[in-house]
Amino acid sequence: MSLYLNDDIAHFDFAAALPLLSEQRREQALKFKHEQGRKTCAAAYLLLCEGLRQEYGIAEPPVFSYGEHGKPSIVGRPDIHFNMSHCREAAVCVVSNNPVGVDIESIRKYNDSLAQYTMNSKELQLIGRSPRPDVAFIRLWTMKEAKLKLTGRGIIDDMKRVLDGTEQFLTVVNETKGYVYSVIQ
C-alpha cells in the first residue's frame, strides 16, 4: 500500500490541473460550488494519477466505474485498489493491490450531539477522557469512514456499530495543519 498526500492546497493551481484530469473527473470537480472543493477534488485525483504512474507505470488519466454505494474502481483494472478523500486542508489517496479505505477530515469544533448520535459508549468514553475531544472525535470518525469506504458501504444509519475493535488503522493527526486521516487495508 502506498499513500499520497497533498496538504498544501493553498498553493494548488486548479487552472493548471484542469487539463490533467479525465473528462469524468473534470466534470465532478467543476460541480463543487466553491473553489476549495474544486481544488481538493482535483488534487485527490492527481494524487491517484501519481500513484498509478509510480506503482503501475500507468500514464493515462484513469476513468472510473462505481459500485452500488458509489465506491470507484478503475475501468479495466480490477487488480488495482485505491481510495481517495479530501477536506479543506488536504487531499489523500492510497493505492494498493488489496481493498483499501481512507478518510481525511478537518479538525473542527467538537459537537456533543453528533458524537452521541454516531459514537458508542466506549468511543464516547475515549472522547470524554481526551484532552482534545475535537481531535478524538475526528480520529474515530475517520476510522469509521475509512472502514466503510474499504467495504464500499458508505455512510450507514448506525455509525455506532462500524468499529469492532479488531481493525488496524494507520491514523495521522496533524494539529498544525488542522486535519486527521485514517487508512485501513
PDB file of C-alpha atoms in Angstrom:
ATOM      1  CA  MET A   1       0.000   0.000   0.000  1.00  0.00           C
ATOM      2  CA  SER A   2       1.259   3.467  -0.887  1.00  0.00           C
ATOM      3  CA  LEU A   3      -0.101   6.733   0.468  1.00  0.00           C
ATOM      4  CA  TYR A   4      -0.016  10.076  -1.335  1.00  0.00           C
ATOM      5  CA  LEU A   5      -0.848  13.339   0.443  1.00  0.00           C
ATOM      6  CA  ASN A   6      -1.139  16.974  -0.591  1.00  0.00           C
ATOM      7  CA  ASP A   7      -1.600  19.280   2.390  1.00  0.00           C
ATOM      8  CA  ASP A   8      -0.596  22.468   0.599  1.00  0.00           C
ATOM      9  CA  ILE A   9      -3.946  23.111  -1.051  1.00  0.00           C
ATOM     10  CA  ALA A  10      -3.483  26.899  -0.734  1.00  0.00           C
ATOM     11  CA  HIS A  11      -0.819  26.689  -3.442  1.00  0.00           C
ATOM     12  CA  PHE A  12      -2.610  24.133  -5.610  1.00  0.00           C
ATOM     13  CA  ASP A  13      -3.115  25.553  -9.121  1.00  0.00           C
ATOM     14  CA  PHE A  14      -6.579  24.405 -10.172  1.00  0.00           C
ATOM     15  CA  ALA A  15      -6.353  26.022 -13.613  1.00  0.00           C
ATOM     16  CA  ALA A  16      -3.122  24.150 -14.365  1.00  0.00           C
ATOM     17  CA  ALA A  17      -4.593  20.892 -13.017  1.00  0.00           C
ATOM     18  CA  LEU A  18      -7.811  21.031 -15.045  1.00  0.00           C
ATOM     19  CA  PRO A  19      -6.357  19.748 -18.353  1.00  0.00           C
ATOM     20  CA  LEU A  20      -4.672  16.858 -16.491  1.00  0.00           C
ATOM     21  CA  LEU A  21      -7.995  15.462 -15.270  1.00  0.00           C
ATOM     22  CA  SER A  22     -10.094  12.937 -17.142  1.00  0.00           C
ATOM     23  CA  GLU A  23     -13.276  14.452 -18.580  1.00  0.00           C
ATOM     24  CA  GLN A  24     -15.219  12.489 -15.959  1.00  0.00           C
ATOM     25  CA  ARG A  25     -13.191  13.926 -13.043  1.00  0.00           C
ATOM     26  CA  ARG A  26     -13.174  17.423 -14.544  1.00  0.00           C
ATOM     27  CA  GLU A  27     -16.993  17.396 -14.586  1.00  0.00           C
ATOM     28  CA  GLN A  28     -17.037  16.165 -10.987  1.00  0.00           C
ATOM     29  CA  ALA A  29     -14.579  18.826  -9.802  1.00  0.00           C
ATOM     30  CA  LEU A  30     -16.494  21.608 -11.532  1.00  0.00           C
ATOM     31  CA  LYS A  31     -19.705  20.597  -9.735  1.00  0.00           C
ATOM     32  CA  PHE A  32     -18.256  21.887  -6.463  1.00  0.00           C
ATOM     33  CA  LYS A  33     -19.757  25.251  -5.619  1.00  0.00           C
ATOM     34  CA  HIS A  34     -16.597  26.690  -4.056  1.00  0.00           C
ATOM     35  CA  GLU A  35     -13.061  26.830  -5.406  1.00  0.00           C
ATOM     36  CA  GLN A  36     -11.721  24.977  -2.347  1.00  0.00           C
ATOM     37  CA  GLY A  37     -13.831  21.912  -3.148  1.00  0.00           C
ATOM     38  CA  ARG A  38     -12.784  22.010  -6.785  1.00  0.00           C
ATOM     39  CA  LYS A  39      -9.127  22.202  -5.792  1.00  0.00           C
ATOM     40  CA  THR A  40      -9.257  19.325  -3.296  1.00  0.00           C
ATOM     41  CA  CYS A  41     -11.259  17.116  -5.687  1.00  0.00           C
ATOM     42  CA  ALA A  42      -8.682  17.700  -8.422  1.00  0.00           C
ATOM     43  CA  ALA A  43      -5.769  17.294  -6.002  1.00  0.00           C
ATOM     44  CA  ALA A  44      -7.035  13.895  -4.819  1.00  0.00           C
ATOM     45  CA  TYR A  45      -7.365  12.693  -8.409  1.00  0.00           C
ATOM     46  CA  LEU A  46      -3.876  13.899  -9.307  1.00  0.00           C
ATOM     47  CA  LEU A  47      -2.524  12.020  -6.286  1.00  0.00           C
ATOM     48  CA  LEU A  48      -4.166   8.888  -7.704  1.00  0.00           C
ATOM     49  CA  CYS A  49      -2.563   9.602 -11.089  1.00  0.00           C
ATOM     50  CA  GLU A  50       0.828   9.948  -9.377  1.00  0.00           C
ATOM     51  CA  GLY A  51       0.298   6.666  -7.534  1.00  0.00           C
ATOM     52  CA  LEU A  52      -0.725   4.834 -10.695  1.00  0.00           C
ATOM     53  CA  ARG A  53       2.342   6.184 -12.501  1.00  0.00           C
ATOM     54  CA  GLN A  54       4.737   5.243  -9.704  1.00  0.00           C
ATOM     55  CA  GLU A  55       3.229   1.878  -8.737  1.00  0.00           C
ATOM     56  CA  TYR A  56       1.951   0.551 -12.075  1.00  0.00           C
ATOM     57  CA  GLY A  57       3.547   2.658 -14.827  1.00  0.00           C
ATOM     58  CA  ILE A  58       0.115   3.915 -15.927  1.00  0.00           C
ATOM     59  CA  ALA A  59       0.384   7.345 -17.550  1.00  0.00           C
ATOM     60  CA  GLU A  60      -3.145   7.942 -18.853  1.00  0.00           C
ATOM     61  CA  PRO A  61      -5.751   9.504 -16.532  1.00  0.00           C
ATOM     62  CA  PRO A  62      -7.983   6.772 -15.084  1.00  0.00           C
ATOM     63  CA  VAL A  63     -11.700   6.557 -15.773  1.00  0.00           C
ATOM     64  CA  PHE A  64     -13.924   5.228 -13.003  1.00  0.00           C
ATOM     65  CA  SER A  65     -16.846   2.907 -12.733  1.00  0.00           C
ATOM     66  CA  TYR A  66     -18.831   2.977  -9.500  1.00  0.00           C
ATOM     67  CA  GLY A  67     -20.113   0.234  -7.220  1.00  0.00           C
ATOM     68  CA  GLU A  68     -23.582   0.005  -5.707  1.00  0.00           C
ATOM     69  CA  HIS A  69     -22.807   2.551  -2.975  1.00  0.00           C
ATOM     70  CA  GLY A  70     -20.550   4.773  -5.080  1.00  0.00           C
ATOM     71  CA  LYS A  71     -17.126   3.216  -4.452  1.00  0.00           C
ATOM     72  CA  PRO A  72     -14.982   3.961  -7.513  1.00  0.00           C
ATOM     73  CA  SER A  73     -12.832   1.466  -9.368  1.00  0.00           C
ATOM     74  CA  ILE A  74     -10.636   1.905 -12.419  1.00  0.00           C
ATOM     75  CA  VAL A  75     -12.246   0.724 -15.639  1.00  0.00           C
ATOM     76  CA  GLY A  76     -10.327  -2.295 -16.959  1.00  0.00           C
ATOM     77  CA  ARG A  77      -8.085  -2.635 -13.880  1.00  0.00           C
ATOM     78  CA  PRO A  78      -9.888  -4.647 -11.191  1.00  0.00           C
ATOM     79  CA  ASP A  79      -6.463  -5.604  -9.797  1.00  0.00           C
ATOM     80  CA  ILE A  80      -5.769  -2.033  -8.657  1.00  0.00           C
ATOM     81  CA  HIS A  81      -7.454  -0.849  -5.478  1.00  0.00           C
ATOM     82  CA  PHE A  82      -7.466   2.760  -4.363  1.00  0.00           C
ATOM     83  CA  ASN A  83      -9.348   5.195  -2.248  1.00  0.00           C
ATOM     84  CA  MET A  84      -9.315   8.988  -2.124  1.00  0.00           C
ATOM     85  CA  SER A  85     -10.532  11.586   0.333  1.00  0.00           C
ATOM     86  CA  HIS A  86     -10.260  15.322   0.780  1.00  0.00           C
ATOM     87  CA  CYS A  87     -11.111  18.067   3.221  1.00  0.00           C
ATOM     88  CA  ARG A  88     -10.464  21.821   3.265  1.00  0.00           C
ATOM     89  CA  GLU A  89      -6.822  21.434   4.244  1.00  0.00           C
ATOM     90  CA  ALA A  90      -5.654  18.382   2.313  1.00  0.00           C
ATOM     91  CA  ALA A  91      -6.236  15.569  -0.149  1.00  0.00           C
ATOM     92  CA  VAL A  92      -5.094  11.982   0.314  1.00  0.00           C
ATOM     93  CA  CYS A  93      -5.036   8.861  -1.852  1.00  0.00           C
ATOM     94  CA  VAL A  94      -3.985   5.281  -1.167  1.00  0.00           C
ATOM     95  CA  VAL A  95      -3.145   2.765  -3.883  1.00  0.00           C
ATOM     96  CA  SER A  96      -2.848  -0.962  -3.220  1.00  0.00           C
ATOM     97  CA  ASN A  97      -3.121  -4.467  -4.614  1.00  0.00           C
ATOM     98  CA  ASN A  98      -5.795  -5.123  -1.959  1.00  0.00           C
ATOM     99  CA  PRO A  99      -9.004  -3.320  -0.976  1.00  0.00           C
ATOM    100  CA  VAL A 100      -8.264  -0.169   0.998  1.00  0.00           C
ATOM    101  CA  GLY A 101     -10.137   2.699   2.629  1.00  0.00           C
ATOM    102  CA  VAL A 102      -9.045   6.203   3.611  1.00  0.00           C
ATOM    103  CA  ASP A 103     -10.761   9.212   5.105  1.00  0.00           C
ATOM    104  CA  ILE A 104      -9.435  12.672   5.897  1.00  0.00           C
ATOM    105  CA  GLU A 105     -11.331  15.289   7.865  1.00  0.00           C
ATOM    106  CA  SER A 106     -10.734  18.800   9.120  1.00  0.00           C
ATOM    107  CA  ILE A 107     -10.389  19.213  12.853  1.00  0.00           C
ATOM    108  CA  ARG A 108     -13.423  21.257  13.842  1.00  0.00           C
ATOM    109  CA  LYS A 109     -15.282  22.240  16.974  1.00  0.00           C
ATOM    110  CA  TYR A 110     -16.500  19.265  18.983  1.00  0.00           C
ATOM    111  CA  ASN A 111     -20.240  18.645  18.628  1.00  0.00           C
ATOM    112  CA  ASP A 112     -21.593  16.561  21.510  1.00  0.00           C
ATOM    113  CA  SER A 113     -24.955  15.834  19.876  1.00  0.00           C
ATOM    114  CA  LEU A 114     -23.229  14.489  16.753  1.00  0.00           C
ATOM    115  CA  ALA A 115     -20.935  12.368  18.941  1.00  0.00           C
ATOM    116  CA  GLN A 116     -23.938  10.975  20.856  1.00  0.00           C
ATOM    117  CA  TYR A 117     -25.575  10.028  17.555  1.00  0.00           C
ATOM    118  CA  THR A 118     -22.519   8.422  15.916  1.00  0.00           C
ATOM    119  CA  MET A 119     -20.343   7.016  18.719  1.00  0.00           C
ATOM    120  CA  ASN A 120     -20.956   4.048  21.012  1.00  0.00           C
ATOM    121  CA  SER A 121     -20.458   4.230  24.782  1.00  0.00           C
ATOM    122  CA  LYS A 122     -16.838   3.041  24.669  1.00  0.00           C
ATOM    123  CA  GLU A 123     -15.983   5.613  21.986  1.00  0.00           C
ATOM    124  CA  LEU A 124     -17.761   8.359  23.951  1.00  0.00           C
ATOM    125  CA  GLN A 125     -15.649   7.444  26.996  1.00  0.00           C
ATOM    126  CA  LEU A 126     -12.464   7.734  24.935  1.00  0.00           C
ATOM    127  CA  ILE A 127     -13.556  11.142  23.679  1.00  0.00           C
ATOM    128  CA  GLY A 128     -14.560  12.259  27.174  1.00  0.00           C
ATOM    129  CA  ARG A 129     -11.173  11.321  28.645  1.00  0.00           C
ATOM    130  CA  SER A 130      -9.245  13.041  25.874  1.00  0.00           C
ATOM    131  CA  PRO A 131      -7.584  16.423  26.448  1.00  0.00           C
ATOM    132  CA  ARG A 132      -8.758  17.239  22.884  1.00  0.00           C
ATOM    133  CA  PRO A 133     -12.299  15.871  22.407  1.00  0.00           C
ATOM    134  CA  ASP A 134     -12.435  17.537  18.975  1.00  0.00           C
ATOM    135  CA  VAL A 135      -9.397  15.571  17.780  1.00  0.00           C
ATOM    136  CA  ALA A 136     -10.504  12.337  19.471  1.00  0.00           C
ATOM    137  CA  PHE A 137     -13.913  12.552  17.757  1.00  0.00           C
ATOM    138  CA  ILE A 138     -12.434  13.264  14.303  1.00  0.00           C
ATOM    139  CA  ARG A 139      -9.914  10.449  14.763  1.00  0.00           C
ATOM    140  CA  LEU A 140     -12.702   7.946  15.468  1.00  0.00           C
ATOM    141  CA  TRP A 141     -14.850   9.386  12.681  1.00  0.00           C
ATOM    142  CA  THR A 142     -12.072   8.958  10.085  1.00  0.00           C
ATOM    143  CA  MET A 143     -11.564   5.378  11.238  1.00  0.00           C
ATOM    144  CA  LYS A 144     -15.264   4.615  10.819  1.00  0.00           C
ATOM    145  CA  GLU A 145     -15.490   6.249   7.426  1.00  0.00           C
ATOM    146  CA  ALA A 146     -12.271   4.597   6.178  1.00  0.00           C
ATOM    147  CA  LYS A 147     -13.656   1.190   7.159  1.00  0.00           C
ATOM    148  CA  LEU A 148     -16.957   1.875   5.400  1.00  0.00           C
ATOM    149  CA  LYS A 149     -15.071   3.029   2.299  1.00  0.00           C
ATOM    150  CA  LEU A 150     -12.938  -0.137   2.435  1.00  0.00           C
ATOM    151  CA  THR A 151     -16.074  -2.271   2.273  1.00  0.00           C
ATOM    152  CA  GLY A 152     -17.759   0.001  -0.258  1.00  0.00           C
ATOM    153  CA  ARG A 153     -20.765   0.521   2.015  1.00  0.00           C
ATOM    154  CA  GLY A 154     -20.521   4.268   2.552  1.00  0.00           C
ATOM    155  CA  ILE A 155     -22.170   6.040   5.482  1.00  0.00           C
ATOM    156  CA  ILE A 156     -24.744   3.831   7.208  1.00  0.00           C
ATOM    157  CA  ASP A 157     -27.633   4.539   9.553  1.00  0.00           C
ATOM    158  CA  ASP A 158     -25.980   3.091  12.638  1.00  0.00           C
ATOM    159  CA  MET A 159     -22.496   4.566  12.818  1.00  0.00           C
ATOM    160  CA  LYS A 160     -22.153   3.328  16.402  1.00  0.00           C
ATOM    161  CA  ARG A 161     -21.533  -0.246  15.214  1.00  0.00           C
ATOM    162  CA  VAL A 162     -18.941   0.320  12.500  1.00  0.00           C
ATOM    163  CA  LEU A 163     -15.807  -0.474  14.507  1.00  0.00           C
ATOM    164  CA  ASP A 164     -15.464  -3.798  16.300  1.00  0.00           C
ATOM    165  CA  GLY A 165     -12.026  -3.204  17.819  1.00  0.00           C
ATOM    166  CA  THR A 166     -10.171  -5.737  15.689  1.00  0.00           C
ATOM    167  CA  GLU A 167      -9.306  -3.320  12.885  1.00  0.00           C
ATOM    168  CA  GLN A 168      -5.820  -1.933  12.425  1.00  0.00           C
ATOM    169  CA  PHE A 169      -5.571   1.618  11.170  1.00  0.00           C
ATOM    170  CA  LEU A 170      -2.815   3.992  10.248  1.00  0.00           C
ATOM    171  CA  THR A 171      -4.064   7.260  11.729  1.00  0.00           C
ATOM    172  CA  VAL A 172      -2.247  10.568  11.455  1.00  0.00           C
ATOM    173  CA  VAL A 173      -3.238  13.703  13.372  1.00  0.00           C
ATOM    174  CA  ASN A 174      -1.773  16.932  12.048  1.00  0.00           C
ATOM    175  CA  GLU A 175      -2.908  19.585  14.518  1.00  0.00           C
ATOM    176  CA  THR A 176      -0.669  22.217  12.920  1.00  0.00           C
ATOM    177  CA  LYS A 177      -2.411  21.951   9.541  1.00  0.00           C
ATOM    178  CA  GLY A 178      -5.780  21.016  11.064  1.00  0.00           C
ATOM    179  CA  TYR A 179      -6.615  17.541   9.742  1.00  0.00           C
ATOM    180  CA  VAL A 180      -6.752  13.858  10.672  1.00  0.00           C
ATOM    181  CA  TYR A 181      -6.655  10.887   8.316  1.00  0.00           C
ATOM    182  CA  SER A 182      -7.074   7.158   8.805  1.00  0.00           C
ATOM    183  CA  VAL A 183      -6.242   4.287   6.459  1.00  0.00           C
ATOM    184  CA  ILE A 184      -7.284   0.643   6.641  1.00  0.00           C
ATOM    185  CA  GLN A 185      -6.418  -2.284   4.420  1.00  0.00           C
TER     186      GLN A 185
END
